[in-house]
GROMACS .gro file of C-alpha atoms in nm:
model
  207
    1UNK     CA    1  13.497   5.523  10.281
    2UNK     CA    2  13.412   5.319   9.959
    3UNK     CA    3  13.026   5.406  10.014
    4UNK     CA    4  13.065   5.789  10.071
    5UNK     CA    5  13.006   6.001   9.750
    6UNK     CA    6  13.333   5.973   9.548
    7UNK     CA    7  13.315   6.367   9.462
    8UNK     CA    8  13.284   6.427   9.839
    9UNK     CA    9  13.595   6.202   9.918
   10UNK     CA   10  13.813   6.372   9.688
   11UNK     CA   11  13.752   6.744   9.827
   12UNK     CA   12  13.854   6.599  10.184
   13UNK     CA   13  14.103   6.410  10.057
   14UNK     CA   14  14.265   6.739   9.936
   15UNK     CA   15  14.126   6.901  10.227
   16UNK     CA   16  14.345   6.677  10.438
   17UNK     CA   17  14.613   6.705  10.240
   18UNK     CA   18  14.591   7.118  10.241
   19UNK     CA   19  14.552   7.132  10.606
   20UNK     CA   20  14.819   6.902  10.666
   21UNK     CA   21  15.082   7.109  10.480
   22UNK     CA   22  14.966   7.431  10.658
   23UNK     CA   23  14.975   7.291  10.980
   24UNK     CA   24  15.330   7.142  10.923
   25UNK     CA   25  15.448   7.448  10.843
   26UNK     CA   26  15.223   7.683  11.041
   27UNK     CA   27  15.435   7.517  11.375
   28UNK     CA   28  15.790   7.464  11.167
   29UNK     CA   29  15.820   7.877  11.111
   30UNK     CA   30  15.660   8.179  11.161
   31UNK     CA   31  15.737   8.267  10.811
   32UNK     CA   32  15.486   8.400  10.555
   33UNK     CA   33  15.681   8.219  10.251
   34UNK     CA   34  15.830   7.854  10.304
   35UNK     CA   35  16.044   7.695  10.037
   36UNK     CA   36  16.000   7.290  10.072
   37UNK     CA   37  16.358   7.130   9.910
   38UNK     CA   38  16.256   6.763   9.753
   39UNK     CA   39  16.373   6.599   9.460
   40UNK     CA   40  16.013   6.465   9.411
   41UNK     CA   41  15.810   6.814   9.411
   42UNK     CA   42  15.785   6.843   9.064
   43UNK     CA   43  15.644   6.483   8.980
   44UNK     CA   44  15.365   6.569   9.174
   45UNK     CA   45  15.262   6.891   9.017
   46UNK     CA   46  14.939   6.756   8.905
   47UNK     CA   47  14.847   6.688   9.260
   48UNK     CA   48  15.000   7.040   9.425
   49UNK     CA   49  14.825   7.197   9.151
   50UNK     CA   50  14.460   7.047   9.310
   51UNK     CA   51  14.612   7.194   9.647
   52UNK     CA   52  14.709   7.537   9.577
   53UNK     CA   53  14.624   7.649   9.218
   54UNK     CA   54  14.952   7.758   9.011
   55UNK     CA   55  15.233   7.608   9.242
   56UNK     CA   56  15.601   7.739   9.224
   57UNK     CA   57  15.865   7.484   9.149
   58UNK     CA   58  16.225   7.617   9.094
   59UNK     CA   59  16.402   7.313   8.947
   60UNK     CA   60  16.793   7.353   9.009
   61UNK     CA   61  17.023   7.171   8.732
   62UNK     CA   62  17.420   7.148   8.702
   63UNK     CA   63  17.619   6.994   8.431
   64UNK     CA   64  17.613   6.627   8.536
   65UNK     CA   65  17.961   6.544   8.533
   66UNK     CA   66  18.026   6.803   8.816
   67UNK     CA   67  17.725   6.606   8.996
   68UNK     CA   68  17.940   6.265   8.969
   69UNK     CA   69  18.268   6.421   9.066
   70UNK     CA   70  18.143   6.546   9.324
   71UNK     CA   71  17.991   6.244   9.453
   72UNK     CA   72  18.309   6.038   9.345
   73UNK     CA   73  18.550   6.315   9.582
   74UNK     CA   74  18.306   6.244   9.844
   75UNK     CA   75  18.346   5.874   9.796
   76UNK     CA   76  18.736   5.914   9.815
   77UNK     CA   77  18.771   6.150  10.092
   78UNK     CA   78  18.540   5.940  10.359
   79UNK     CA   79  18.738   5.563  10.324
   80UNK     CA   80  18.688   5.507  10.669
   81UNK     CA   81  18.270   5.576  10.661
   82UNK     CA   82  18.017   5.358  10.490
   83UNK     CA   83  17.932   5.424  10.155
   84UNK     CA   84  17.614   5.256  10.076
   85UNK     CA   85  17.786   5.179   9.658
   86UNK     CA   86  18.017   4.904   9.724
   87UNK     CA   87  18.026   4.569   9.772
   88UNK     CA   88  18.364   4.374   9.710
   89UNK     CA   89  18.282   4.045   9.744
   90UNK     CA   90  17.996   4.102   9.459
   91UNK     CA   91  18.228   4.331   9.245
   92UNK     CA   92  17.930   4.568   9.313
   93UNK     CA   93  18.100   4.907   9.319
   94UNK     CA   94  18.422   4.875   9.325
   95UNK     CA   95  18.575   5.108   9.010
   96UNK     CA   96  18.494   5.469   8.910
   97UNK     CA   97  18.261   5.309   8.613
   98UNK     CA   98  18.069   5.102   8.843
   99UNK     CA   99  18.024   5.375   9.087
  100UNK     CA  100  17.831   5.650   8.817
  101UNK     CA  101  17.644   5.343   8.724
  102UNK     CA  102  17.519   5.274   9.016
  103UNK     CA  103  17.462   5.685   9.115
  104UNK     CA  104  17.251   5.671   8.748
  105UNK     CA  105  17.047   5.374   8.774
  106UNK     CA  106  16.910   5.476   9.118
  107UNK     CA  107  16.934   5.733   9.429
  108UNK     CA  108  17.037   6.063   9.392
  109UNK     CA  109  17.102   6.083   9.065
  110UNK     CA  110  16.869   5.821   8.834
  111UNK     CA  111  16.559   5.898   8.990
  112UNK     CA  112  16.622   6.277   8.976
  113UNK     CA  113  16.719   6.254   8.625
  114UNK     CA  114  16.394   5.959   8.561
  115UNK     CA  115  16.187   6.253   8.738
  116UNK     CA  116  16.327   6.570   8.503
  117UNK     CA  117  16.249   6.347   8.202
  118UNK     CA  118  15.886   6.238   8.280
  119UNK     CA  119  15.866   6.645   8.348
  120UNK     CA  120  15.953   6.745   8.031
  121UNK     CA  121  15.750   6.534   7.847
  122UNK     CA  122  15.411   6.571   8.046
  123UNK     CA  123  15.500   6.968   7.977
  124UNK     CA  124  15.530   7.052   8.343
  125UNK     CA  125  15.903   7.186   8.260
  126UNK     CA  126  15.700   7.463   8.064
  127UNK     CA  127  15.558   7.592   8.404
  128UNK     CA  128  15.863   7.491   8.611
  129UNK     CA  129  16.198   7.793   8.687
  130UNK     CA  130  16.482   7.627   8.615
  131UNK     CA  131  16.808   7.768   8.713
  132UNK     CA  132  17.169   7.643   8.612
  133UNK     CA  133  17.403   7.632   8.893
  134UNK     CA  134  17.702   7.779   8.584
  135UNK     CA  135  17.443   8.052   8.557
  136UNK     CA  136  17.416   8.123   8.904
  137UNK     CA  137  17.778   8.166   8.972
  138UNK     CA  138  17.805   8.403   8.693
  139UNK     CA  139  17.538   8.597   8.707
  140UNK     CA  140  17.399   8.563   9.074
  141UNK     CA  141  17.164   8.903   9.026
  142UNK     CA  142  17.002   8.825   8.741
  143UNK     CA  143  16.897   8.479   8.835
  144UNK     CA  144  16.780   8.628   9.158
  145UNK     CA  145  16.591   8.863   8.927
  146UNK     CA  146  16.432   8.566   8.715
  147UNK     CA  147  16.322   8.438   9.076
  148UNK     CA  148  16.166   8.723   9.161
  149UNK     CA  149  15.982   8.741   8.857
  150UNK     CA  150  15.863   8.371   8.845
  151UNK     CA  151  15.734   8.440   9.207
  152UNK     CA  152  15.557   8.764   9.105
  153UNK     CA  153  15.711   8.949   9.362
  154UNK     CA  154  15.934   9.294   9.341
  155UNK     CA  155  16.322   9.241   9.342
  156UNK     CA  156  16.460   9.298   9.728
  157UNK     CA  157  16.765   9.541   9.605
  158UNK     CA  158  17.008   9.471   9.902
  159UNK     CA  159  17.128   9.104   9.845
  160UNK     CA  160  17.466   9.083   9.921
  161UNK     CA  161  17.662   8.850   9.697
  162UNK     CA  162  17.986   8.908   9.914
  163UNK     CA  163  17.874   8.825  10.267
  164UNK     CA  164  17.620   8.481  10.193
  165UNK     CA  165  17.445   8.435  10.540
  166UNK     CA  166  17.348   8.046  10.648
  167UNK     CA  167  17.015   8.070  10.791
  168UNK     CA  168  16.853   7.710  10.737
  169UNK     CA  169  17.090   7.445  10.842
  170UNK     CA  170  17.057   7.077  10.782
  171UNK     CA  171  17.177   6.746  10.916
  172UNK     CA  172  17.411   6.603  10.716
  173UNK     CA  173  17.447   6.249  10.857
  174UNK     CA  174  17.107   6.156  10.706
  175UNK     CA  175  17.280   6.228  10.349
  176UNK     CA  176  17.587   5.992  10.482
  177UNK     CA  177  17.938   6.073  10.277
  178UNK     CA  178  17.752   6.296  10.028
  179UNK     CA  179  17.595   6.524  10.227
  180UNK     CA  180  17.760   6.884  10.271
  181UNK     CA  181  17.512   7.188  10.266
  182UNK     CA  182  17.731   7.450  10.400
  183UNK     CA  183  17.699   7.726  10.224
  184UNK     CA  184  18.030   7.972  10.148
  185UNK     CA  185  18.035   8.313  10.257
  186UNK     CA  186  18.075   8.484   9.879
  187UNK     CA  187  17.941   8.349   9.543
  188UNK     CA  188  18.195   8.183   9.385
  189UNK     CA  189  18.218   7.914   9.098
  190UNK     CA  190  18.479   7.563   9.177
  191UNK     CA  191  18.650   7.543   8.872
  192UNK     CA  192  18.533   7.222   8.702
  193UNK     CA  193  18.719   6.966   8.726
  194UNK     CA  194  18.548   6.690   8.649
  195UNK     CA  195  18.836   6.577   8.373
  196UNK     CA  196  19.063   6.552   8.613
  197UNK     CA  197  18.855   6.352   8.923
  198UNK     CA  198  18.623   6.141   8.636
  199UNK     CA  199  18.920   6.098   8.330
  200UNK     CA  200  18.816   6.286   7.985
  201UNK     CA  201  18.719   5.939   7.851
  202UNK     CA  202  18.453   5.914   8.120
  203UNK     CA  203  18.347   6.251   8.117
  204UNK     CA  204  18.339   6.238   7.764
  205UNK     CA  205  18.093   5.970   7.738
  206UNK     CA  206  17.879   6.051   8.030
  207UNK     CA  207  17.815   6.376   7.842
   0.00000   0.00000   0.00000
């Protein structure tokens, strides 16, 4: 490899790389358009951007504190499952604090937030969609619309807000206690309630 023109190397390197993706998907789904869910997409824009000039990345954001309740309800419901936070002998885990510290400084939440950073100051946010979850709820067409649009592709009239349809389903044990991606039938907000699961104080100063 290291005595092969360097030039050469790169274009099969992305060759590879193109082909590989294609192929993936080519025998995953007959589909013309595939959406790939990772948390580490948009890091790598740079490089899809070598692949496939222009690449789509819809970033979706929610107000953090919703993000730790949630994971903290998730935490409390499943006492009898592994949790991958705590550690009692080690004091590692083992109070509310301790627990959003431990979400923030690493997986799901640190790295995702370490990643949205590094976005916005290379100025990939400025070619990334980004659409809040509080926006979604209340105005589910005209995010859909902003989709459309960031896609380049005319608005499909007929989506039904009322009657949601699961077609991709995923398995939730690899996510352990925190992983629930059933989607509800209707669009519908949860009332925040992160004051109430978190404390104000906490809330308050993870804001």
């Amino acid at each position: 490899v290291l005595s092969q023109e360097k030039q050469a190397m790169e274009n099969a390197f992305l060759g590879f790389c193109r082909a590989g993706m294609q192929g993936f998907f080519n025998n995953l789904t007959p589909q013309q358009f595939v959406f790939d869910k990772s948390r580490e997409w948009s890091i790598h824009y740079n490089l899809l951007n070598m692949l496939n000039e222009n690449p789509k990345i819809v970033c979706m954001v929610r107000d953090v504190r919703s993000v730790y309740s949630s994971m903290e309800k998730n935490f409390r419901k499943n006492p009898h499952r592994e949790n991958h936070v705590q550690n009692a002998p080690q004091l590692v885990g083992t109070t509310l604090d301790k627990r959003i510290n431990i979400w923030a400084d690493g997986l799901p939440v640190g790295v995702s937030m370490d990643r949205l950073k590094d976005c916005i100051q290379q100025g990939i946010a400025k070619k990334m969609l980004f659409i809040r979850y509080e926006d979604l709820m209340a105005n589910p067409e005209i995010e859909m619309k902003r989709l459309y649009e960031y896609f380049e592709l005319p608005y499909y009239e007929l989506h039904d807000f009322e009657n949601i349809v699961q077609i991709t389903h995923e398995n939730d044990l690899i996510h352990g206690i925190y992983g629930d991606h059933t989607l509800r039938p209707k669009f519908e907000k949860n009332e925040d309630d992160y004051n109430e699961v978190l404390g104000y104080e906490l809330s308050n100063s993870i804001k």
